[in-house]
XYZ file of C-alpha atoms in Angstrom:
288
model
C -15.708 -7.591 18.777
C -16.397 -4.066 17.569
C -15.081 -0.712 18.781
C -16.638 2.380 17.216
C -16.322 6.131 17.480
C -18.283 8.759 15.598
C -17.110 9.209 12.028
C -17.089 12.500 10.208
C -17.450 11.823 6.512
C -14.554 13.118 4.432
C -12.549 11.782 1.477
C -10.097 10.300 3.981
C -12.765 8.353 5.828
C -14.405 7.220 2.608
C -11.137 5.676 1.415
C -11.165 3.340 4.392
C -14.925 2.673 4.217
C -14.926 1.818 0.523
C -11.859 -0.395 0.865
C -13.396 -2.541 3.604
C -15.333 -4.930 1.268
C -12.004 -6.195 -0.071
C -11.295 -7.817 3.298
C -11.425 -11.580 3.468
C -14.094 -12.934 5.804
C -11.972 -15.739 7.201
C -8.482 -16.105 8.632
C -5.648 -17.455 6.563
C -3.798 -20.526 7.725
C -0.409 -21.173 6.209
C 1.561 -24.365 6.339
C 4.570 -23.966 8.615
C 3.408 -20.630 10.051
C 1.997 -19.869 13.501
C -1.777 -19.413 13.503
C -3.291 -16.686 15.676
C -6.922 -16.712 16.865
C -9.325 -15.274 14.297
C -10.869 -12.031 15.540
C -12.775 -9.551 13.406
C -12.321 -5.986 14.664
C -13.861 -2.858 13.156
C -12.435 0.461 14.298
C -13.801 3.831 13.242
C -11.977 7.047 14.043
C -12.924 10.645 13.304
C -10.534 12.264 10.854
C -10.750 16.039 10.671
C -9.945 16.828 7.052
C -11.956 19.579 5.400
C -12.069 21.033 1.887
C -9.658 18.498 0.400
C -9.877 18.741 -3.359
C -6.659 16.939 -4.270
C -5.967 13.330 -3.280
C -2.779 11.402 -4.019
C -3.615 7.724 -3.505
C -0.923 5.047 -3.338
C -1.841 1.370 -3.525
C 0.763 -1.059 -2.172
C -0.281 -4.478 -3.484
C 1.341 -7.656 -2.196
C 2.360 -9.688 -5.263
C 3.488 -12.886 -3.544
C 2.070 -16.248 -4.591
C -0.825 -16.344 -2.094
C -2.481 -13.142 -3.295
C -4.604 -14.224 -6.273
C -7.990 -13.888 -4.545
C -7.095 -10.670 -2.724
C -5.880 -9.002 -5.925
C -9.067 -10.058 -7.707
C -11.184 -8.586 -4.893
C -9.279 -5.308 -5.046
C -9.733 -5.109 -8.809
C -13.472 -5.692 -8.409
C -13.789 -2.892 -5.846
C -11.734 -0.255 -7.681
C -14.668 1.033 -9.814
C -16.722 1.607 -6.667
C -13.861 3.387 -4.929
C -13.290 5.731 -7.864
C -17.010 6.388 -8.329
C -17.487 7.279 -4.661
C -14.512 9.642 -4.629
C -15.532 11.264 -7.907
C -19.219 11.743 -7.051
C -19.103 12.288 -3.292
C -21.875 9.729 -2.761
C -21.283 6.645 -0.604
C -24.640 5.016 0.104
C -26.569 7.420 2.322
C -23.461 9.443 3.158
C -22.237 12.362 1.089
C -19.142 14.553 1.068
C -17.583 17.081 -1.341
C -16.283 15.023 -4.291
C -12.587 14.889 -5.059
C -11.866 17.165 -7.984
C -8.318 15.986 -8.653
C -7.234 12.409 -7.939
C -3.903 10.713 -8.584
C -3.395 6.979 -8.216
C -0.102 5.104 -8.172
C 0.620 1.411 -7.614
C 3.651 -0.308 -6.119
C 4.329 -3.899 -5.076
C 5.665 -5.493 -1.877
C 8.685 -6.940 -3.727
C 11.855 -5.170 -2.617
C 14.176 -8.039 -3.522
C 16.398 -9.829 -1.020
C 19.865 -8.431 -1.595
C 22.673 -9.863 -3.734
C 22.670 -13.293 -2.030
C 19.018 -13.545 -1.048
C 16.515 -16.312 -1.698
C 14.412 -14.401 -4.232
C 17.214 -13.915 -6.753
C 16.602 -10.190 -7.202
C 18.615 -7.582 -5.331
C 15.994 -4.816 -5.260
C 12.838 -6.314 -6.815
C 10.348 -3.623 -7.864
C 12.105 -1.310 -5.388
C 9.088 0.869 -4.533
C 9.026 2.365 -8.028
C 5.550 3.235 -9.329
C 4.437 0.545 -11.755
C 3.493 1.328 -15.351
C 2.783 -2.115 -16.851
C -0.786 -2.870 -17.876
C -2.570 -6.220 -17.768
C -2.870 -6.880 -21.488
C -4.744 -10.135 -20.799
C -7.736 -7.983 -19.844
C -9.756 -6.409 -22.691
C -9.319 -2.662 -22.843
C -5.912 -2.626 -21.144
C -2.774 -1.426 -22.914
C 0.808 -2.513 -22.258
C 2.117 0.686 -20.667
C 0.612 3.456 -18.565
C 1.950 6.722 -17.130
C 3.893 6.649 -13.864
C 0.651 7.589 -12.116
C -2.935 7.871 -13.302
C -4.780 11.159 -12.973
C -8.472 12.016 -12.798
C -9.987 15.498 -13.085
C -13.669 15.639 -12.190
C -14.437 18.381 -14.718
C -13.045 16.594 -17.754
C -12.487 12.871 -17.167
C -14.780 9.839 -17.198
C -14.748 8.032 -13.815
C -15.466 4.663 -15.460
C -12.574 4.977 -17.909
C -10.251 6.105 -15.122
C -11.295 3.155 -12.934
C -10.557 0.784 -15.812
C -7.056 2.210 -16.181
C -6.404 1.775 -12.454
C -7.641 -1.811 -12.667
C -5.325 -2.483 -15.596
C -2.255 -1.456 -13.607
C -3.321 -2.921 -10.257
C -4.014 -6.347 -11.786
C -0.811 -6.526 -13.822
C 1.389 -7.323 -10.810
C 0.681 -11.036 -10.810
C 1.722 -13.321 -7.954
C 5.330 -14.124 -8.786
C 6.801 -11.496 -6.474
C 9.224 -12.217 -3.662
C 7.763 -14.190 -0.750
C 9.716 -12.029 1.699
C 7.260 -9.130 1.541
C 8.637 -5.742 2.598
C 5.411 -3.777 2.421
C 6.419 -0.919 4.704
C 9.833 -0.320 3.178
C 8.242 -0.343 -0.289
C 5.825 2.415 0.753
C 8.484 4.434 2.520
C 10.967 4.185 -0.340
C 8.309 5.075 -2.908
C 7.425 8.340 -1.164
C 10.532 9.486 0.711
C 12.823 12.054 -0.933
C 16.489 11.178 -1.332
C 17.426 14.101 0.933
C 15.549 12.751 3.966
C 18.466 10.920 5.558
C 16.548 7.611 5.477
C 18.444 4.841 3.701
C 17.389 1.466 2.374
C 19.051 -1.822 1.372
C 22.454 -1.347 -0.194
C 22.659 2.233 1.059
C 20.079 3.384 -1.500
C 17.707 6.308 -0.928
C 14.037 7.087 -1.491
C 12.393 7.713 -4.864
C 10.105 10.573 -3.782
C 12.185 13.146 -5.668
C 13.651 10.675 -8.164
C 11.819 7.999 -10.128
C 8.514 8.824 -8.415
C 9.047 12.600 -8.395
C 5.885 14.665 -8.749
C 3.445 12.021 -7.550
C 2.920 13.571 -4.127
C 1.759 17.181 -4.363
C 2.001 19.909 -1.783
C -1.101 20.178 0.418
C -2.800 17.158 -1.122
C -4.364 14.427 0.991
C -1.781 11.628 0.829
C -3.666 8.349 1.188
C -1.911 4.979 1.373
C -3.778 1.672 1.078
C -1.780 -1.526 1.642
C -3.268 -4.842 0.473
C -1.466 -7.883 1.888
C -1.924 -11.201 3.672
C 1.458 -11.310 5.421
C 3.348 -9.547 8.192
C 5.915 -6.998 7.101
C 9.507 -8.230 6.689
C 11.355 -4.989 5.981
C 14.806 -6.127 7.071
C 17.582 -4.309 8.867
C 19.964 -7.063 7.749
C 19.459 -8.563 4.273
C 21.275 -11.645 5.583
C 17.828 -12.527 6.940
C 16.924 -13.504 3.374
C 19.892 -15.795 2.679
C 19.043 -19.498 2.500
C 21.897 -20.870 4.602
C 22.660 -17.977 6.926
C 23.570 -19.645 10.268
C 22.432 -16.600 12.254
C 18.787 -17.222 11.451
C 16.169 -19.954 11.647
C 16.675 -22.456 8.789
C 12.930 -22.385 8.057
C 12.558 -19.475 5.634
C 8.814 -19.260 6.298
C 9.485 -18.416 9.948
C 12.495 -16.153 9.541
C 10.783 -12.794 9.963
C 8.464 -14.047 12.698
C 11.242 -15.590 14.771
C 13.775 -12.784 14.331
C 12.039 -9.462 15.027
C 15.426 -8.019 15.969
C 16.406 -8.215 12.280
C 13.281 -6.371 11.095
C 12.939 -2.591 10.957
C 11.143 -0.984 13.942
C 7.691 0.478 13.395
C 8.962 3.926 14.378
C 10.981 4.046 11.143
C 7.743 4.099 9.178
C 5.547 6.210 11.420
C 8.235 8.877 11.653
C 9.149 8.631 7.972
C 5.582 8.904 6.686
C 4.577 11.646 9.105
C 7.588 13.645 7.928
C 5.943 13.805 4.500
C 3.127 15.838 6.044
C 5.015 17.503 8.870
C 3.068 20.760 8.506
C -0.336 19.063 8.511
C -0.410 15.421 9.676
C -4.190 15.336 9.088
C -3.350 15.189 5.382
C -1.891 11.683 5.785
C -4.133 8.615 5.810
C -2.891 5.026 6.071
C -5.186 2.005 5.712
C -4.232 -1.660 5.661
C -6.449 -4.309 4.068
C -5.392 -7.722 5.299
C -6.590 -11.291 5.369
């Protein structure tokens, strides 16, 4: 089934178009999890963003143990994504190239609280990752908090390699209770927003991740995952023997939506980052 509207080519649209090849062609079936019918849907929507020269791009990469193939696909597509943004050429379509691009990477691992099943209270906590994949030739052990590309001075191929090095260093040993949306929100939200996270903590937007998001830039978020979000209201959801919840850990988040954060938390929180110009916010999810 396909629903299409006219698409006006812009850096925002290209982000979604270039990311699409990373999608798996089949539907995942997981032992012990409900299986929904497999339906492929393509939706195009016009995004009116003009004269955007600065793009701040955040990758949220699921690092749970089922993500090996998806991470490899993302790594393979990164050079194409960077080349398209840097040159303004995407097949037969063209747009003004991005002159100034920042890329940051976070994981879906937010830990599971002090008594949770994953053994880590906060996990990677939405902090921008700096570790490089030293198993790959050309990668170093540590990178800056975010990677930056200037069209006038930098080599797109070298920049793409650096992004690959960070995006492929996550591995697949992250917590199986993925909290993709809370990871994104915590990474970008300033501590003064009034939004709180597990343990009463606050966002890193003006703390550990300060400076990543610039004023009047196009803020683009791409989430790569194969699981539903499990950003919890109650971290007791993650405790092995909690009598309030289903004993099957694989079904906890699915069977207890009342214990998971409402979608409005994230739509409102992310839109607040671009309150003056919501057209400068783009969110794309790449899922299996």
